[in-house]
Short mmCIF file of C-alpha atoms and ligand atoms in Angstrom, two decimals:
data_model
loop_
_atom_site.label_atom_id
_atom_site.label_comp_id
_atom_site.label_asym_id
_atom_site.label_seq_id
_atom_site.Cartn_x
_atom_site.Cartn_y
_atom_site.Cartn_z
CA UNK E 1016 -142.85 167.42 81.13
CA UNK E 1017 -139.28 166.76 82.03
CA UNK E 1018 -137.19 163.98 81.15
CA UNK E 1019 -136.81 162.89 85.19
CA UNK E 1020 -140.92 163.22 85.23
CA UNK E 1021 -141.17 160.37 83.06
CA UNK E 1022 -138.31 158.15 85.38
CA UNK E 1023 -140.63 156.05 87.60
CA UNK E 1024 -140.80 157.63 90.79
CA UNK E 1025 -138.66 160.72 89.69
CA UNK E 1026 -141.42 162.95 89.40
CA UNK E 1027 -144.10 161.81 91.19
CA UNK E 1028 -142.07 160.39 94.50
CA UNK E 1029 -143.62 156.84 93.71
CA UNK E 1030 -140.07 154.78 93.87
CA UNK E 1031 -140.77 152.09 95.81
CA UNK E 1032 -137.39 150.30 97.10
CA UNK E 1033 -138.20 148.52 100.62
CA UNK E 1034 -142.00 148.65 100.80
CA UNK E 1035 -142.47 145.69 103.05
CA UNK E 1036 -139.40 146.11 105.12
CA UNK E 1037 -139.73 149.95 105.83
CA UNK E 1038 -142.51 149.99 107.85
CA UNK E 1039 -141.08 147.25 109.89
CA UNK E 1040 -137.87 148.70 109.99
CA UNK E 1041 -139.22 152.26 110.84
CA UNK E 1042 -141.10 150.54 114.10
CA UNK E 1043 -138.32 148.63 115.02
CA UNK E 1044 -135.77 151.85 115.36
CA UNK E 1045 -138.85 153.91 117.02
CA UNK E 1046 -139.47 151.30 119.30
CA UNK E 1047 -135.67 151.59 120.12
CA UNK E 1048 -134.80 154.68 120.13
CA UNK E 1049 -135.43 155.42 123.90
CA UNK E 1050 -132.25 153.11 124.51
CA UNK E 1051 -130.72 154.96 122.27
CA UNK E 1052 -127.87 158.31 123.31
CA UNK E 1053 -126.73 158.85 119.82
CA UNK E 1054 -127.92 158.41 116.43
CA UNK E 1055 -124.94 157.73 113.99
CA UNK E 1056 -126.20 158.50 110.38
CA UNK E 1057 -124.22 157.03 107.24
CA UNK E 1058 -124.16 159.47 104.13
CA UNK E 1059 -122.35 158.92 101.04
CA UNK E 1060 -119.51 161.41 100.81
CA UNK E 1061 -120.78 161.27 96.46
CA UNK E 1062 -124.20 162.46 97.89
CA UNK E 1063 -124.32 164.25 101.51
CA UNK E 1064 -127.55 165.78 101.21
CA UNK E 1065 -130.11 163.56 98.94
CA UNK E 1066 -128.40 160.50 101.15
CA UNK E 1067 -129.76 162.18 104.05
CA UNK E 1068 -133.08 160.82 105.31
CA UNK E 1069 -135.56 163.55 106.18
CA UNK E 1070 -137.17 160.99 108.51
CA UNK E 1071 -134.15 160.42 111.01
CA UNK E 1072 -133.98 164.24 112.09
CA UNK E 1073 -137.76 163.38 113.43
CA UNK E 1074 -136.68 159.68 115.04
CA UNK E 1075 -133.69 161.06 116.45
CA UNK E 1076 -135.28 164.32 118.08
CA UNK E 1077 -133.93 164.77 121.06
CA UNK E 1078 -130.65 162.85 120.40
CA UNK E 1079 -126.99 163.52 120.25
CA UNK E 1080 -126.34 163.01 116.71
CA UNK E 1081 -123.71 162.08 114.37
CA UNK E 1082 -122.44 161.96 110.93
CA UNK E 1083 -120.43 159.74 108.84
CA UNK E 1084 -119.18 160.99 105.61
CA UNK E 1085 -118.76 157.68 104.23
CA UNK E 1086 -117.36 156.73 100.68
CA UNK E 1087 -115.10 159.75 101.06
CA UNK E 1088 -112.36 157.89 98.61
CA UNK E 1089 -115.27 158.14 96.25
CA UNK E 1090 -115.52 161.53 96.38
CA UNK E 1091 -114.25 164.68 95.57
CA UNK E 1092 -112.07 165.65 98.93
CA UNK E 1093 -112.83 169.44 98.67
CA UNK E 1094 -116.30 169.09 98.63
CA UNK E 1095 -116.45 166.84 101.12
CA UNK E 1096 -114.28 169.22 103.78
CA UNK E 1097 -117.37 172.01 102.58
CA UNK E 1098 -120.29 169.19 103.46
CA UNK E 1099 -118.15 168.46 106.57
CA UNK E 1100 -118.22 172.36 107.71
CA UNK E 1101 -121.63 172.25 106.33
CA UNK E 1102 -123.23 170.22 108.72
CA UNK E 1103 -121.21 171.00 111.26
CA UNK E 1104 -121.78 174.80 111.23
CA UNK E 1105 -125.82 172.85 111.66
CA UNK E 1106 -125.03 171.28 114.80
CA UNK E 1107 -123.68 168.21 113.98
CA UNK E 1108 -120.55 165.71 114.71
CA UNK E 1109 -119.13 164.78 111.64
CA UNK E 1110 -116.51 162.75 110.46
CA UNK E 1111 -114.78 161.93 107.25
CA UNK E 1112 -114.66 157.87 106.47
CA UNK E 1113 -113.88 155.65 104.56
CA UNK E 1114 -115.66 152.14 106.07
CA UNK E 1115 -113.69 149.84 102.95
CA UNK E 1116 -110.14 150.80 104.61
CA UNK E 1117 -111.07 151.31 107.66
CA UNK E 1118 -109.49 155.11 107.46
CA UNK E 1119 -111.19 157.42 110.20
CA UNK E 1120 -113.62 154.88 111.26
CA UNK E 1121 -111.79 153.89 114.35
CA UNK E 1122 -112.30 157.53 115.35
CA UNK E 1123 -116.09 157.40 115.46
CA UNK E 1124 -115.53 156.60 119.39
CA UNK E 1125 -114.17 159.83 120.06
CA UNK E 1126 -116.96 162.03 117.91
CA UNK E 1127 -119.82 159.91 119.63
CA UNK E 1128 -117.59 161.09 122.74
CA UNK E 1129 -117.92 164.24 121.53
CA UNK E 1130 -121.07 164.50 120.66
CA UNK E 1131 -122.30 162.89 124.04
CA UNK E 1132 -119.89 165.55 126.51
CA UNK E 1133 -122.93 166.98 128.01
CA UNK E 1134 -124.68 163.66 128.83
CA UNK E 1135 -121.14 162.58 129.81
CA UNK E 1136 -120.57 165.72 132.08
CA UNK E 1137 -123.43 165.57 133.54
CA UNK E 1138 -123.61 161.58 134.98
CA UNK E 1139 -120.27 162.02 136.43
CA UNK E 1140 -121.48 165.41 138.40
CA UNK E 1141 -124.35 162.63 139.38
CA UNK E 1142 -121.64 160.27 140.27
CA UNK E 1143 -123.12 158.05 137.86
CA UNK E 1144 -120.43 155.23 136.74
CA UNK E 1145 -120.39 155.75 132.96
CA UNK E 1146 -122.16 152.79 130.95
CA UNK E 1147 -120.86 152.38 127.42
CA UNK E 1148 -122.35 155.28 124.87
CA UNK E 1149 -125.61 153.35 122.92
CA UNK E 1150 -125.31 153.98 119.52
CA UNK E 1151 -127.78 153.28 116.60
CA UNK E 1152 -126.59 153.00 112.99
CA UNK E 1153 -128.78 154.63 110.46
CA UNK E 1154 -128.36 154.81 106.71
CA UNK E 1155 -129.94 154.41 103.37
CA UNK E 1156 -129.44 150.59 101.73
CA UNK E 1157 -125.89 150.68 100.20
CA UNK E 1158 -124.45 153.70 102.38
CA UNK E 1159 -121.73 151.29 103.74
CA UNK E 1160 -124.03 150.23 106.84
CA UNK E 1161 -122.82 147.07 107.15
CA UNK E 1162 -119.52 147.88 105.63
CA UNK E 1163 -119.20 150.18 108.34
CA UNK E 1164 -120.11 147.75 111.73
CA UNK E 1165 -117.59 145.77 110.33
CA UNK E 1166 -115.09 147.94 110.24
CA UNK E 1167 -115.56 149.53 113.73
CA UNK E 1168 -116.66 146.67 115.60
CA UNK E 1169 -113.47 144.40 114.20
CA UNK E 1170 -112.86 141.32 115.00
CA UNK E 1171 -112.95 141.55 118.41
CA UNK E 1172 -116.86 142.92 118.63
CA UNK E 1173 -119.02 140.71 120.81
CA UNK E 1174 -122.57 140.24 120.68
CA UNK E 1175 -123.69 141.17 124.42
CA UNK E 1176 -127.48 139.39 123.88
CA UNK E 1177 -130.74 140.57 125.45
CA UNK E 1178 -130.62 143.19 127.84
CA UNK E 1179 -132.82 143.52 130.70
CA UNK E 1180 -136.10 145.62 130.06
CA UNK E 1181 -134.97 145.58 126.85
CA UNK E 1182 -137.47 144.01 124.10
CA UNK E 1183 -136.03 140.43 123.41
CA UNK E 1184 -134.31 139.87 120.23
CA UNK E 1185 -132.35 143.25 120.04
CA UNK E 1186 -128.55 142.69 119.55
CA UNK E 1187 -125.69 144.88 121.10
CA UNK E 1188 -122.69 144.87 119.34
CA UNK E 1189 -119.82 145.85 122.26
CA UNK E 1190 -117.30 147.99 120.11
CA UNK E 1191 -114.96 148.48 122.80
CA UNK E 1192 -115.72 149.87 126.78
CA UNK E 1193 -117.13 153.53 125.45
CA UNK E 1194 -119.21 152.84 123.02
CA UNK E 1195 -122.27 150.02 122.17
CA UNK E 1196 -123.95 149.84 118.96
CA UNK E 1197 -127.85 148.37 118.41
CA UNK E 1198 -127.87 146.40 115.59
CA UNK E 1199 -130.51 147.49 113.74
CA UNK E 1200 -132.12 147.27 109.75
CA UNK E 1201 -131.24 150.89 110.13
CA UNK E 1202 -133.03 150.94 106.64
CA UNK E 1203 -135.82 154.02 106.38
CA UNK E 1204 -138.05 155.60 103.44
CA UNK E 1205 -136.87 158.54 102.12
CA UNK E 1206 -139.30 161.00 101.11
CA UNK E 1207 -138.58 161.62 97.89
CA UNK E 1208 -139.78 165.50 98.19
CA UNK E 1209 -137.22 166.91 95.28
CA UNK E 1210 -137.33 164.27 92.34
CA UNK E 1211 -133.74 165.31 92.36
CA UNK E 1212 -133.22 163.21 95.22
CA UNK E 1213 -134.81 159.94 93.97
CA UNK E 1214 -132.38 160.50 91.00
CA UNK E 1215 -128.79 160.88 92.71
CA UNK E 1216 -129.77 157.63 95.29
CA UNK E 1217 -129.93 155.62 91.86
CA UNK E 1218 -127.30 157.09 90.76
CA UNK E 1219 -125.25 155.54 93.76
CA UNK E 1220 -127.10 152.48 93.03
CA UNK E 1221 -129.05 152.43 96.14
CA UNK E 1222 -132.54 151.81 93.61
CA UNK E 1223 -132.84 148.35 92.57
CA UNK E 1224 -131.82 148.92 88.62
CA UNK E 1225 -134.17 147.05 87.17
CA UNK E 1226 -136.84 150.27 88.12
CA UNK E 1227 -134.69 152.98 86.41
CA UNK E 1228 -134.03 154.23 82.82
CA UNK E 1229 -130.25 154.08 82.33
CA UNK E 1230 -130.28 157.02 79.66
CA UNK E 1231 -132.24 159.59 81.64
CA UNK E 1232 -129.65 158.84 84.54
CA UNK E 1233 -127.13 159.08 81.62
CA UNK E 1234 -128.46 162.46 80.50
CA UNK E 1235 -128.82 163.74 84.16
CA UNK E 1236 -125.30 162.38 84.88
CA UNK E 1237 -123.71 164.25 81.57
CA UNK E 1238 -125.40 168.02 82.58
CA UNK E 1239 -124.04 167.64 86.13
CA UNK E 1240 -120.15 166.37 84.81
CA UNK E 1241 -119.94 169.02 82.22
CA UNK E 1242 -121.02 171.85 84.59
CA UNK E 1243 -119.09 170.29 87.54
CA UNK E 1244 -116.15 168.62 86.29
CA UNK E 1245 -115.77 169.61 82.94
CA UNK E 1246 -112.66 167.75 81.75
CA UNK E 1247 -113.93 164.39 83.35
CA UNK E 1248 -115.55 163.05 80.21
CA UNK E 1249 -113.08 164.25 77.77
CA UNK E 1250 -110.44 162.71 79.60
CA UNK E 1251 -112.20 159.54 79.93
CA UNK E 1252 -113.63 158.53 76.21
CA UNK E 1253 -111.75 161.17 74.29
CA UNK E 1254 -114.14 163.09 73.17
CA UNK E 1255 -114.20 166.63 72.16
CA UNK E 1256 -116.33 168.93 73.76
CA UNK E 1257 -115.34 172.69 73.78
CA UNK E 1258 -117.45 175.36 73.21
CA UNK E 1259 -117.50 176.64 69.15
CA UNK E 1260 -120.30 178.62 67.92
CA UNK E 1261 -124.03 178.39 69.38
CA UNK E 1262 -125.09 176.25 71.40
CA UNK E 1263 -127.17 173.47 70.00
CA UNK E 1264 -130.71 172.37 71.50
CA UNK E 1265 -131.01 168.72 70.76
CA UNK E 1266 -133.55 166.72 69.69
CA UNK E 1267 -134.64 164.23 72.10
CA UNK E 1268 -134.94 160.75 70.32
CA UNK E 1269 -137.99 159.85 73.15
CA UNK E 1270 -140.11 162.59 73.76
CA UNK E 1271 -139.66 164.56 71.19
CA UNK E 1272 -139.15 167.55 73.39
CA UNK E 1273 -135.35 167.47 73.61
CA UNK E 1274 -136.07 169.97 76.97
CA UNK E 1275 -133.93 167.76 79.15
CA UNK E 1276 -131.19 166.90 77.25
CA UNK E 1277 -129.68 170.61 77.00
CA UNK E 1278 -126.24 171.08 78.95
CA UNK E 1279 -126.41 174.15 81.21
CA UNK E 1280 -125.52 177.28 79.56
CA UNK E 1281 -122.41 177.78 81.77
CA UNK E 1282 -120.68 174.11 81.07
CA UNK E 1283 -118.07 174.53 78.32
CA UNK E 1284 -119.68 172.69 75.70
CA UNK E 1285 -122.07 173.17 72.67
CA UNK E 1286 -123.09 169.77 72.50
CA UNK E 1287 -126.53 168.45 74.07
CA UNK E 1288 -126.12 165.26 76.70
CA UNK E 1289 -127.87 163.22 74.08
CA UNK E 1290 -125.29 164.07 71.49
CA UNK E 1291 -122.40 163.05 74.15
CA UNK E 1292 -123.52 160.27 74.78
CA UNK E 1293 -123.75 159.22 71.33
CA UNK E 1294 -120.17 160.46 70.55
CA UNK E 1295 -119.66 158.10 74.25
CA UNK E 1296 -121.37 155.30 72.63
CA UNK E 1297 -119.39 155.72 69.12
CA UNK E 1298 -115.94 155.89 71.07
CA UNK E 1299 -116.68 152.67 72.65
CA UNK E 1300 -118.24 150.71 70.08
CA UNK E 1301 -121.67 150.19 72.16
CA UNK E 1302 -123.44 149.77 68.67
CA UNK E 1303 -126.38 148.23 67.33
CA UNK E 1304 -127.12 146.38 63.89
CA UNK E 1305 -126.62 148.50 60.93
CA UNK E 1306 -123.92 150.90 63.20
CA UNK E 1307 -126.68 152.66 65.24
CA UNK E 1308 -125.43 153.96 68.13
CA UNK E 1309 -126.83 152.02 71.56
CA UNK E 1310 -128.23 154.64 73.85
CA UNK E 1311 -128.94 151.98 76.33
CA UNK E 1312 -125.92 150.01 76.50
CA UNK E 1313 -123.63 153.30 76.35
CA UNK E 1314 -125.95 154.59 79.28
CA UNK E 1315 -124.92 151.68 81.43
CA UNK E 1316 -121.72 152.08 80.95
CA UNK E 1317 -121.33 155.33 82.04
CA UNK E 1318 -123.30 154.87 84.57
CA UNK E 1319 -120.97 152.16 85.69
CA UNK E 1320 -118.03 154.06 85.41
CA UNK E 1321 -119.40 156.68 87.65
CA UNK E 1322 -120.02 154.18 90.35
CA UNK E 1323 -116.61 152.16 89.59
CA UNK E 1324 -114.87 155.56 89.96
CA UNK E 1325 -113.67 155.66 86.52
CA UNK E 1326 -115.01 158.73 86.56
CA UNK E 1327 -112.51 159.91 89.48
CA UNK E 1328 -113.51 161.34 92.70
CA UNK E 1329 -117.13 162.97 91.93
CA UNK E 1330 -119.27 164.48 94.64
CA UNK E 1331 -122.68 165.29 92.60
CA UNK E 1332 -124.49 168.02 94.97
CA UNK E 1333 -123.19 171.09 97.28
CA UNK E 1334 -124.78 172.65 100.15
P1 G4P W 462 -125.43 148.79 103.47
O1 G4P W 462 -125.20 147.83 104.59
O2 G4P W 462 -125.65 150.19 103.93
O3 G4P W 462 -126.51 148.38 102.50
O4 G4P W 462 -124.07 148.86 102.59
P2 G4P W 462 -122.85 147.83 102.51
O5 G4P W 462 -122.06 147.88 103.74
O6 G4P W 462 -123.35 146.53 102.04
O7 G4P W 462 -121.98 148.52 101.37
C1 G4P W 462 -122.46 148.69 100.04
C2 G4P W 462 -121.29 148.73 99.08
O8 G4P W 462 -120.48 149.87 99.35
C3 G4P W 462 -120.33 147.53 99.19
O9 G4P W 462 -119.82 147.31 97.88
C4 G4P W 462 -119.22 148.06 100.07
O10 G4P W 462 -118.01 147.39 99.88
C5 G4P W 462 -119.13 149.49 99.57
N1 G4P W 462 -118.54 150.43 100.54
C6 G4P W 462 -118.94 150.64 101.82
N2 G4P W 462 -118.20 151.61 102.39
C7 G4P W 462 -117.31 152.01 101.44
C8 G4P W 462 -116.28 153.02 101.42
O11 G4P W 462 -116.04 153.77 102.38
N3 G4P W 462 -115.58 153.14 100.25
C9 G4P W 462 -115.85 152.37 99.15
N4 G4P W 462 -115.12 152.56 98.07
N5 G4P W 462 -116.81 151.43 99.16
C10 G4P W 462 -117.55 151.26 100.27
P3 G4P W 462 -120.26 146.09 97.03
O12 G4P W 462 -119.64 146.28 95.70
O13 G4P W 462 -121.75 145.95 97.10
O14 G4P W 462 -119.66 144.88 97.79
P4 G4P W 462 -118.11 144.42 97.85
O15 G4P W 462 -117.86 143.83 96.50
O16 G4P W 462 -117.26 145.60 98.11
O17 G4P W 462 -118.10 143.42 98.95
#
């Protein structure tokens, strides 16, 4: 067994984050989807793909669709112009934001432009007086949903109210004359199908923390820094990590196995992510009585400095 098989949920796709509200939230967007021209779906820029919810390619069948690479000051700017061209080259509009700033976001009229021209096109030929584009926001909890709305619809946004035929208690949000957003949970399940996925949404802290093990995200989140950004965690806590001699397969303090904690072959280092985290935990003092080095506590923190950006601009998965 793998160290992410024992993390609740890793292995076994049992995380469960929004129970109660997903199925409500899940009949809510089907129920409104027929309003609906154009699905805009949030990602994190740190996380393109496992941010991307399986479920909304089956709601949104059918539908001009959109994508926001949100976060993108988060991440690491070349990877996100290859996620960009990535989904792109799939079939979708995509655009590059940052919701915090505001940078890019007021653009999102044009690319839901864009990504309507045909529907446009085609009720002008009809002599149809265009109606405002109706947009729904989708994303997983913590993508930058709301972060987002506020952003685009400013200060000037104006709830329009009920429409008619429309079931009562839905809220349009008028972002300017183009476009209309539905203001919606937006929140769905992912289906955790690679346990891989369950990990990097906690690692963006989109898991409730309380249901996670801090030092198997801290192992996790060593292998993919030393094979991706090798210098990062050198630079950060000063400690030395080149490649000397063999390298060493550690001995994992929990299971005994040590299986998980081994740094890919190809990352320049001969040190196990259970050793660098102790020489992490050493460098800044996260100690227990009698000078034993606190897994836990140093696990947190570099966790924390990963999602602070301490860390720098880190994108943790490719096409
Ligand atoms: P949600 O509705 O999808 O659940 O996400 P929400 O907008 O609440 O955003 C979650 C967190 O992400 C917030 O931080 C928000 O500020 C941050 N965020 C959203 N978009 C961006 C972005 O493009 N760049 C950066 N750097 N951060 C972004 P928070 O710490 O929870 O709240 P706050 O202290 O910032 O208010």
């Amino acid at each position: 067994m793998s160290k992410t098989d024992n993390v609740k949920g890793y292995g076994n796709n049992s995380i469960n984050w929004y129970p109660g509200h997903m199925a409500k939230a899940k009949r809510m967007m089907q129920e409104s989807i027929k309003l609906i021209d154009v699905v805009v779906e949030i990602l994190d820029a740190r996380i393109p793909q496992s941010s991307k919810n399986p479920d909304i390619d089956e709601l949104a069948k059918g539908k001009y669709r959109v994508l926001l690479l949100n976060k993108s000051d988060m991440a690491d700017p070349e990877k996100t112009a290859i996620w960009k061209k990535y989904y792109e080259d799939k079939g979708f509009f995509v655009s590059i934001v940052n919701s915090k700033t505001g940078a890019g976001v007021k653009s999102t009229t044009e690319i839901i432009q864009k990504a309507c021209q045909e529907k446009l096109e085609r009720d002008r030929k009809k002599g149809i007086l265009a109606r405002p584009l109706r947009a729904m926001i989708a994303g997983i909890p913590n993508s930058g949903k709301s972060t987002f709305i506020n952003s685009f619809a400013g200060k000037a946004c104006t709830k329009t109210g009920n429409k008619p035929g429309v079931t009562i208690g839905k809220q349009w949000i008028r972002i300017n004359k183009d476009v209309e957003l539905l203001d919606t949970p937006g929140i769905l399940w992912p289906k955790f199908e690679d346990p891989q996925t369950g990990l990097y949404i906690a690692f963006i802290g989109s898991i409730n923390d309380d249901i996670l093990f801090p030092e198997d995200m801290a192992y996790e989140l060593i292998k993919i820094l030393m094979k991706e950004y090798p210098g990062v965690l050198k630079e950060r806590y000063g400690i030395e990590l080149e490649k000397s001699g063999e390298t060493k397969v550690a001995v994992d303090s929990d299971s005994g196995d040590g299986e998980n904690d081994n740094i890919p072959e190809n990352a320049d280092t001969k040190f196990s992510a259970l050793e660098i985290l102790e020489m992490i935990g050493k460098k800044r003092g996260c100690l227990k009585k009698g000078a034993e080095i606190d897994l836990l506590k140093t696990s947190k923190l570099l966790i924390d400095d990963f999602r602070t950006q301490k860390l720098g601009k880190i994108t943790l998965e490719m096409p």
